[in-house]
Amino acid sequence: MIPLASRVWRVLVTGFSFALFGFGGMLFALIVVPVLSHLPGEPRVREFRCQYAVHRAFKWFVRVMEFLGLLTVEVRNAERLREPGQLVVANHPTLLDVVFLVSELPQADCVVKQAVMANPFMRSAVAFSGYFANDPGDALVEACAGRLAENRTLLLFPEGTRTDDGQLGEFRRGAAHVALRSGRPLRPVVIHCHPPSLMRGQRWYQVADRKLRIVLECCETVAPEEMPAGSGRGAAARRLSSRLRDFYAKRLQNLDS
Amino acid sequence: MLSRDEIIAMVSEVLQQEFDFTSEELKLDTHLVDDLDLDSIDAIDMAVRLEERTGLHFEDDDLKSLQTIRDIVDKIDGRL
């Protein structure tokens, strides 16, 4: 296939995938969520059902994109995500990071943007899954630590958002605060996208010149270090966040090379 | 009753202990967000430490109005 034809094909299937995601989200809101909401069970069980449905839907969506030749996804050490009650953190190079990760996590509590909470096609699934809005402050940290105490897996993106160039951004300290508050180590997943694509500010039709290779590397846990007596939790969060970012920078360098 | 110099020293000590800053990083006009990268959780931690030391209570609106170390010192100085 000549490069131009390849590019046209890639734009077409990318557009199809975006449309499929939107249409799928609409069907999910109109059919799946109402059906699930009528099944019996306590709130926790109902949230788990909805999260599992989101997981299956995202897994299917990833398979479709692989089938269309848009990308390949390789998950390294996936078994590390199987244990429940983990604080999973990931870098955020692409628009689809949450899709890739949730497709590997049958149960995951997520923190989502206010815009997603307000989206008419997504808000019912988000609310019914028990996801949090990313309100700043202590209440969110407390709520996240509470979910971990219930042995639920929590997914956070310490960068908060994607960067314009796909490179590692600055880390906010919310994930570190949650780790310190809950006493749980962080389970880093390093996401690598080659060539860089689906970055912030990129239009959907600005496609890569070849199939994307997505690697999700599930790493060993990073635990908070012992702090000297008298040190505050603010200092501990800064140190842990800094260690975590250094960890990601090194791993991404290795994956790049 | 603390003197203004004692308040400055206390605020500096709280910020050093709570966040690992050095005294060189902490000047009166140091900006809490732009220079020290304090976030909303840090602001609460800082307020708790200052409340312990001064007996004052900081409301959310108080915290939002604080931009620099000078603002913290002024706030405490005006209420002690």
PDB file of N, CA, C and O in Angstrom, chain A residues 23 39 48 73 75 95 126 132 203:
ATOM      1  N   PHE A  23     -20.826   6.341  19.657  1.00  0.00           N
ATOM      2  CA  PHE A  23     -22.063   5.575  19.503  1.00  0.00           C
ATOM      3  C   PHE A  23     -22.172   4.513  20.602  1.00  0.00           C
ATOM      4  O   PHE A  23     -23.235   4.306  21.186  1.00  0.00           O
ATOM      5  N   LEU A  39     -31.018  -4.406  38.221  1.00  0.00           N
ATOM      6  CA  LEU A  39     -30.603  -5.659  38.861  1.00  0.00           C
ATOM      7  C   LEU A  39     -30.457  -5.428  40.358  1.00  0.00           C
ATOM      8  O   LEU A  39     -30.091  -4.344  40.794  1.00  0.00           O
ATOM      9  N   PHE A  48     -19.668  -2.483  40.955  1.00  0.00           N
ATOM     10  CA  PHE A  48     -18.734  -3.463  40.384  1.00  0.00           C
ATOM     11  C   PHE A  48     -19.260  -4.003  39.047  1.00  0.00           C
ATOM     12  O   PHE A  48     -18.500  -4.197  38.102  1.00  0.00           O
ATOM     13  N   VAL A  73      -1.526  -3.475  21.090  1.00  0.00           N
ATOM     14  CA  VAL A  73      -1.334  -3.240  22.525  1.00  0.00           C
ATOM     15  C   VAL A  73      -0.623  -4.451  23.124  1.00  0.00           C
ATOM     16  O   VAL A  73      -1.077  -5.584  22.977  1.00  0.00           O
ATOM     17  N   VAL A  75       0.754  -5.847  26.738  1.00  0.00           N
ATOM     18  CA  VAL A  75       0.705  -5.637  28.194  1.00  0.00           C
ATOM     19  C   VAL A  75       1.763  -6.529  28.833  1.00  0.00           C
ATOM     20  O   VAL A  75       1.711  -7.753  28.700  1.00  0.00           O
ATOM     21  N   LEU A  95      -4.802   9.941  24.401  1.00  0.00           N
ATOM     22  CA  LEU A  95      -6.224  10.110  24.715  1.00  0.00           C
ATOM     23  C   LEU A  95      -6.863   8.821  25.244  1.00  0.00           C
ATOM     24  O   LEU A  95      -7.831   8.859  25.990  1.00  0.00           O
ATOM     25  N   VAL A 126     -20.762   6.916  34.366  1.00  0.00           N
ATOM     26  CA  VAL A 126     -19.764   7.377  35.335  1.00  0.00           C
ATOM     27  C   VAL A 126     -20.357   7.355  36.748  1.00  0.00           C
ATOM     28  O   VAL A 126     -19.751   6.850  37.691  1.00  0.00           O
ATOM     29  N   PHE A 132     -15.270   9.052  40.710  1.00  0.00           N
ATOM     30  CA  PHE A 132     -15.211  10.350  41.392  1.00  0.00           C
ATOM     31  C   PHE A 132     -14.990  11.477  40.392  1.00  0.00           C
ATOM     32  O   PHE A 132     -14.309  11.299  39.390  1.00  0.00           O
ATOM     33  N   ARG A 203      -5.771  16.987  16.619  1.00  0.00           N
ATOM     34  CA  ARG A 203      -7.094  16.678  16.057  1.00  0.00           C
ATOM     35  C   ARG A 203      -7.164  15.183  15.724  1.00  0.00           C
ATOM     36  O   ARG A 203      -6.139  14.541  15.476  1.00  0.00           O
TER      37      ARG A 203
END
